[in-house]
Amino acid sequence: QQQVKQSPQSLIVQKGGISIINCAYENTAFDYFPWYQQFPGKGPALLIAIRPDVSEKKEGRFTISFNKSAKQFSLHIMDSQPGDSATYFCAASRAAGNKLTFGGGTRVLVKP
Amino acid sequence: AAGVIQSPRHLIKEKRETATLKCYPIPRHDTVYWYQQGPGQDPQFLISFYEKMQSDKGSIPDRFSAQQFSDYHSELNMSSLELGDSALYFCASSNGGRGTEAFFGQGTRLTVV
């Protein structure tokens, strides 16, 4: 049973467009929600993270929106660039520093 | 800034052989995690250590064992390797005592033939 469900599996967006990735979780004990970016053959790199007491967090072109009542959160990548082409994973844990449960990943392709 | 170091980066083993993967955490990080990532899959948590003690256990086969040493580096020992063990193995580290984010290494690509 996938505790963190991620959609879509893949996404194609034009340069300058907005990429939107959605995640939903089951376990209400989760209280830390990071997003990771992964390039082929590389380790996941932390992009941005949020806790449930905040509904939105923005860092540069990346924004997390969090809906605690719906147990959903999403990543928006504004002004998408070809260099953003990667696989993005949402994740959840009981606290920062605890084991992560990952979503299935979204492969994003930004066309020039 | 220093990152998580994993070695080796690539490893090819035959079925039924053993393999040892090493992880050197970021300095002053006291917690390490091991994850397995199959092709096109998300990383799956295997096991973690905090202050040299096992802190959590996930879907780690009985054929695998791990430990964290006094210098906080960790080793994942894999025995009786099977074709299905072929995957990327990632180590991550964090300062568990302070509840900081986990940072991942570049991974070890294990191929079992």
mmCIF file of C-alpha atoms in Angstrom:
data_model
loop_
_atom_site.group_PDB
_atom_site.id
_atom_site.type_symbol
_atom_site.label_atom_id
_atom_site.label_comp_id
_atom_site.label_asym_id
_atom_site.label_seq_id
_atom_site.Cartn_x
_atom_site.Cartn_y
_atom_site.Cartn_z
ATOM 1 C CA GLN A 1 0.000 0.000 0.000
ATOM 2 C CA GLN A 2 1.499 3.284 -1.138
ATOM 3 C CA GLN A 3 1.327 5.619 1.847
ATOM 4 C CA VAL A 4 2.193 8.633 -0.300
ATOM 5 C CA LYS A 5 0.543 8.823 -3.707
ATOM 6 C CA GLN A 6 2.027 11.094 -6.353
ATOM 7 C CA SER A 7 0.648 12.267 -9.675
ATOM 8 C CA PRO A 8 1.168 12.580 -12.534
ATOM 9 C CA GLN A 9 3.780 9.949 -13.331
ATOM 10 C CA SER A 10 5.174 12.133 -16.094
ATOM 11 C CA LEU A 11 4.780 15.687 -17.251
ATOM 12 C CA ILE A 12 5.828 17.628 -20.318
ATOM 13 C CA VAL A 13 5.888 21.418 -20.080
ATOM 14 C CA GLN A 14 7.151 24.156 -22.352
ATOM 15 C CA LYS A 15 9.989 26.386 -21.250
ATOM 16 C CA GLY A 16 8.583 29.195 -19.138
ATOM 17 C CA GLY A 17 5.504 27.202 -18.188
ATOM 18 C CA ILE A 18 4.361 25.952 -14.791
ATOM 19 C CA SER A 19 4.906 22.382 -13.638
ATOM 20 C CA ILE A 20 2.458 21.126 -11.028
ATOM 21 C CA ILE A 21 2.927 17.871 -9.129
ATOM 22 C CA ASN A 22 0.455 16.613 -6.554
ATOM 23 C CA CYS A 23 0.809 14.285 -3.602
ATOM 24 C CA ALA A 24 -1.611 12.811 -1.098
ATOM 25 C CA TYR A 25 -0.807 10.989 2.115
ATOM 26 C CA GLU A 26 -2.641 8.648 4.443
ATOM 27 C CA ASN A 27 -0.759 8.723 7.721
ATOM 28 C CA THR A 28 -1.815 11.665 9.869
ATOM 29 C CA ALA A 29 1.330 11.171 11.969
ATOM 30 C CA PHE A 30 3.384 12.603 9.122
ATOM 31 C CA ASP A 31 4.418 16.156 9.899
ATOM 32 C CA TYR A 32 7.316 16.872 7.577
ATOM 33 C CA PHE A 33 6.933 16.982 3.793
ATOM 34 C CA PRO A 34 10.026 17.474 1.621
ATOM 35 C CA TRP A 35 10.399 17.457 -2.125
ATOM 36 C CA TYR A 36 13.453 15.945 -3.792
ATOM 37 C CA GLN A 37 14.833 16.385 -7.293
ATOM 38 C CA GLN A 38 16.731 13.520 -8.858
ATOM 39 C CA PHE A 39 18.754 13.412 -12.063
ATOM 40 C CA PRO A 40 19.549 10.055 -13.683
ATOM 41 C CA GLY A 41 22.227 8.144 -11.786
ATOM 42 C CA LYS A 42 22.368 10.748 -9.029
ATOM 43 C CA GLY A 43 21.102 10.896 -5.492
ATOM 44 C CA PRO A 44 17.907 12.744 -4.573
ATOM 45 C CA ALA A 45 18.602 16.396 -3.739
ATOM 46 C CA LEU A 46 16.416 18.258 -1.269
ATOM 47 C CA LEU A 47 14.525 21.094 -2.986
ATOM 48 C CA ILE A 48 12.124 22.468 -0.440
ATOM 49 C CA ALA A 49 10.194 21.199 2.572
ATOM 50 C CA ILE A 50 7.121 22.198 4.547
ATOM 51 C CA ARG A 51 5.467 21.417 7.869
ATOM 52 C CA PRO A 52 1.671 21.203 8.375
ATOM 53 C CA ASP A 53 1.431 24.464 10.294
ATOM 54 C CA VAL A 54 2.183 26.367 7.091
ATOM 55 C CA SER A 55 -0.114 26.397 4.027
ATOM 56 C CA GLU A 56 2.436 27.623 1.530
ATOM 57 C CA LYS A 57 6.194 27.981 1.246
ATOM 58 C CA LYS A 58 8.111 29.572 -1.591
ATOM 59 C CA GLU A 59 11.789 29.340 -2.439
ATOM 60 C CA GLY A 60 12.759 30.937 -5.707
ATOM 61 C CA ARG A 61 10.781 29.334 -8.515
ATOM 62 C CA PHE A 62 9.585 26.465 -6.288
ATOM 63 C CA THR A 63 6.416 26.680 -4.185
ATOM 64 C CA ILE A 64 4.816 24.057 -1.946
ATOM 65 C CA SER A 65 1.106 24.327 -1.198
ATOM 66 C CA PHE A 66 -0.189 22.284 1.724
ATOM 67 C CA ASN A 67 -3.792 21.343 2.561
ATOM 68 C CA LYS A 68 -3.823 19.610 5.924
ATOM 69 C CA SER A 69 -7.558 18.817 5.980
ATOM 70 C CA ALA A 70 -7.370 17.143 2.577
ATOM 71 C CA LYS A 71 -3.992 15.521 3.380
ATOM 72 C CA GLN A 72 -2.613 16.825 0.125
ATOM 73 C CA PHE A 73 0.358 18.890 -0.913
ATOM 74 C CA SER A 74 1.738 20.034 -4.216
ATOM 75 C CA LEU A 75 4.854 21.416 -5.845
ATOM 76 C CA HIS A 76 4.663 24.234 -8.344
ATOM 77 C CA ILE A 77 7.700 24.989 -10.505
ATOM 78 C CA MET A 78 7.312 28.429 -12.011
ATOM 79 C CA ASP A 79 9.065 29.555 -15.209
ATOM 80 C CA SER A 80 10.181 25.977 -15.885
ATOM 81 C CA GLN A 81 13.591 25.645 -17.542
ATOM 82 C CA PRO A 82 15.151 22.762 -19.516
ATOM 83 C CA GLY A 83 17.572 22.286 -16.611
ATOM 84 C CA ASP A 84 14.560 21.449 -14.423
ATOM 85 C CA SER A 85 14.050 18.244 -16.426
ATOM 86 C CA ALA A 86 14.394 15.560 -13.769
ATOM 87 C CA THR A 87 12.370 13.201 -11.614
ATOM 88 C CA TYR A 88 10.679 14.816 -8.631
ATOM 89 C CA PHE A 89 9.708 12.913 -5.517
ATOM 90 C CA CYS A 90 7.462 14.066 -2.752
ATOM 91 C CA ALA A 91 8.081 12.453 0.598
ATOM 92 C CA ALA A 92 6.752 12.432 4.120
ATOM 93 C CA SER A 93 8.063 11.588 7.536
ATOM 94 C CA ARG A 94 7.079 11.908 11.164
ATOM 95 C CA ALA A 95 9.672 14.621 11.643
ATOM 96 C CA ALA A 96 12.717 15.999 9.907
ATOM 97 C CA GLY A 97 15.473 13.488 10.507
ATOM 98 C CA ASN A 98 13.183 10.443 10.439
ATOM 99 C CA LYS A 99 12.874 7.893 7.670
ATOM 100 C CA LEU A 100 11.224 9.136 4.522
ATOM 101 C CA THR A 101 8.296 7.562 2.720
ATOM 102 C CA PHE A 102 8.458 8.576 -0.920
ATOM 103 C CA GLY A 103 5.793 9.074 -3.541
ATOM 104 C CA GLY A 104 6.184 7.212 -6.805
ATOM 105 C CA GLY A 105 7.936 10.075 -8.565
ATOM 106 C CA THR A 106 7.110 12.376 -11.477
ATOM 107 C CA ARG A 107 9.345 12.577 -14.488
ATOM 108 C CA VAL A 108 9.310 16.173 -15.725
ATOM 109 C CA LEU A 109 10.494 17.115 -19.190
ATOM 110 C CA VAL A 110 10.803 20.810 -20.017
ATOM 111 C CA LYS A 111 10.878 21.448 -23.745
ATOM 112 C CA PRO A 112 12.913 24.420 -24.995
ATOM 113 C CA ALA B 1 30.382 21.917 1.684
ATOM 114 C CA ALA B 2 31.064 18.303 2.486
ATOM 115 C CA GLY B 3 28.436 15.856 1.307
ATOM 116 C CA VAL B 4 27.568 12.250 1.965
ATOM 117 C CA ILE B 5 30.221 10.007 0.446
ATOM 118 C CA GLN B 6 29.397 6.524 -0.767
ATOM 119 C CA SER B 7 31.727 3.886 -2.046
ATOM 120 C CA PRO B 8 32.055 2.193 -4.337
ATOM 121 C CA ARG B 9 30.027 4.074 -6.965
ATOM 122 C CA HIS B 10 29.575 0.982 -9.078
ATOM 123 C CA LEU B 11 29.751 -2.680 -8.172
ATOM 124 C CA ILE B 12 29.227 -5.799 -10.220
ATOM 125 C CA LYS B 13 28.764 -9.093 -8.395
ATOM 126 C CA GLU B 14 27.681 -12.559 -9.327
ATOM 127 C CA LYS B 15 24.687 -14.353 -7.837
ATOM 128 C CA ARG B 16 25.313 -15.755 -4.373
ATOM 129 C CA GLU B 17 28.297 -13.475 -3.804
ATOM 130 C CA THR B 18 28.543 -10.890 -1.035
ATOM 131 C CA ALA B 19 28.875 -7.126 -1.276
ATOM 132 C CA THR B 20 29.750 -4.371 1.168
ATOM 133 C CA LEU B 21 28.641 -0.800 0.594
ATOM 134 C CA LYS B 22 30.104 2.061 2.598
ATOM 135 C CA CYS B 23 28.679 5.407 3.599
ATOM 136 C CA TYR B 24 30.467 8.380 5.146
ATOM 137 C CA PRO B 25 27.961 10.916 6.499
ATOM 138 C CA ILE B 26 28.250 14.680 6.492
ATOM 139 C CA PRO B 27 30.516 15.788 9.378
ATOM 140 C CA ARG B 28 28.625 16.124 12.663
ATOM 141 C CA HIS B 29 25.697 14.109 11.329
ATOM 142 C CA ASP B 30 24.907 11.274 13.707
ATOM 143 C CA THR B 31 22.163 9.500 11.761
ATOM 144 C CA VAL B 32 22.452 7.459 8.583
ATOM 145 C CA TYR B 33 19.740 5.895 6.475
ATOM 146 C CA TRP B 34 19.945 3.309 3.716
ATOM 147 C CA TYR B 35 17.543 3.269 0.794
ATOM 148 C CA GLN B 36 17.181 0.947 -2.178
ATOM 149 C CA GLN B 37 15.942 2.280 -5.505
ATOM 150 C CA GLY B 38 15.034 -0.097 -8.311
ATOM 151 C CA PRO B 39 14.846 1.070 -11.937
ATOM 152 C CA GLY B 40 12.047 3.572 -12.358
ATOM 153 C CA GLN B 41 11.049 3.168 -8.712
ATOM 154 C CA ASP B 42 11.015 5.457 -5.711
ATOM 155 C CA PRO B 43 13.597 4.935 -2.972
ATOM 156 C CA GLN B 44 12.555 2.346 -0.387
ATOM 157 C CA PHE B 45 13.778 2.685 3.171
ATOM 158 C CA LEU B 46 15.923 -0.207 4.387
ATOM 159 C CA ILE B 47 17.399 0.671 7.770
ATOM 160 C CA SER B 48 18.709 3.579 9.827
ATOM 161 C CA PHE B 49 21.138 4.186 12.664
ATOM 162 C CA TYR B 50 21.319 6.942 15.252
ATOM 163 C CA GLU B 51 24.393 7.255 17.442
ATOM 164 C CA LYS B 52 25.587 3.827 16.321
ATOM 165 C CA MET B 53 22.373 2.085 17.322
ATOM 166 C CA GLN B 54 19.755 0.801 14.907
ATOM 167 C CA SER B 55 16.921 3.299 15.073
ATOM 168 C CA ASP B 56 14.451 2.002 12.502
ATOM 169 C CA LYS B 57 14.041 -0.896 10.128
ATOM 170 C CA GLY B 58 12.158 -1.091 6.889
ATOM 171 C CA SER B 59 11.948 -3.636 4.118
ATOM 172 C CA ILE B 60 15.472 -4.958 4.498
ATOM 173 C CA PRO B 61 15.960 -8.637 3.575
ATOM 174 C CA ASP B 62 17.391 -10.950 6.218
ATOM 175 C CA ARG B 63 20.349 -11.482 3.870
ATOM 176 C CA PHE B 64 21.341 -7.861 4.448
ATOM 177 C CA SER B 65 22.862 -6.412 7.577
ATOM 178 C CA ALA B 66 24.234 -3.025 8.456
ATOM 179 C CA GLN B 67 26.013 -1.200 11.206
ATOM 180 C CA GLN B 68 27.261 2.224 12.141
ATOM 181 C CA PHE B 69 30.771 2.587 13.465
ATOM 182 C CA SER B 70 32.300 4.841 16.108
ATOM 183 C CA ASP B 71 33.263 7.417 13.460
ATOM 184 C CA TYR B 72 29.611 7.387 12.299
ATOM 185 C CA HIS B 73 30.313 5.812 8.946
ATOM 186 C CA SER B 74 28.032 2.938 8.041
ATOM 187 C CA GLU B 75 28.344 -0.247 6.041
ATOM 188 C CA LEU B 76 25.623 -2.283 4.367
ATOM 189 C CA ASN B 77 26.541 -5.927 4.008
ATOM 190 C CA MET B 78 24.643 -7.968 1.459
ATOM 191 C CA SER B 79 25.020 -11.722 1.210
ATOM 192 C CA SER B 80 23.699 -14.429 -1.114
ATOM 193 C CA LEU B 81 23.073 -11.797 -3.740
ATOM 194 C CA GLU B 82 20.147 -12.290 -6.077
ATOM 195 C CA LEU B 83 19.448 -10.778 -9.483
ATOM 196 C CA GLY B 84 16.652 -8.766 -7.879
ATOM 197 C CA ASP B 85 19.124 -6.999 -5.631
ATOM 198 C CA SER B 86 20.376 -5.033 -8.626
ATOM 199 C CA ALA B 87 19.514 -1.437 -7.789
ATOM 200 C CA LEU B 88 20.836 1.916 -6.717
ATOM 201 C CA TYR B 89 21.606 2.018 -3.021
ATOM 202 C CA PHE B 90 21.565 5.395 -1.379
ATOM 203 C CA CYS B 91 22.800 6.479 1.967
ATOM 204 C CA ALA B 92 21.497 9.647 3.563
ATOM 205 C CA SER B 93 22.579 11.419 6.713
ATOM 206 C CA SER B 94 21.106 13.922 9.102
ATOM 207 C CA ASN B 95 21.695 15.382 12.523
ATOM 208 C CA GLY B 96 19.050 13.271 14.207
ATOM 209 C CA GLY B 97 19.484 14.931 17.547
ATOM 210 C CA ARG B 98 18.502 18.264 16.017
ATOM 211 C CA GLY B 99 15.930 16.868 13.619
ATOM 212 C CA THR B 100 17.529 18.304 10.505
ATOM 213 C CA GLU B 101 16.809 17.361 6.917
ATOM 214 C CA ALA B 102 18.362 14.275 5.359
ATOM 215 C CA PHE B 103 20.926 14.683 2.604
ATOM 216 C CA PHE B 104 21.609 11.903 0.149
ATOM 217 C CA GLY B 105 24.828 10.570 -1.270
ATOM 218 C CA GLN B 106 25.386 9.859 -4.957
ATOM 219 C CA GLY B 107 24.567 6.203 -4.503
ATOM 220 C CA THR B 108 26.126 2.861 -5.301
ATOM 221 C CA ARG B 109 24.879 1.116 -8.401
ATOM 222 C CA LEU B 110 24.906 -2.616 -7.700
ATOM 223 C CA THR B 111 24.545 -4.993 -10.612
ATOM 224 C CA VAL B 112 24.131 -8.678 -9.880
ATOM 225 C CA VAL B 113 24.815 -10.946 -12.843
#
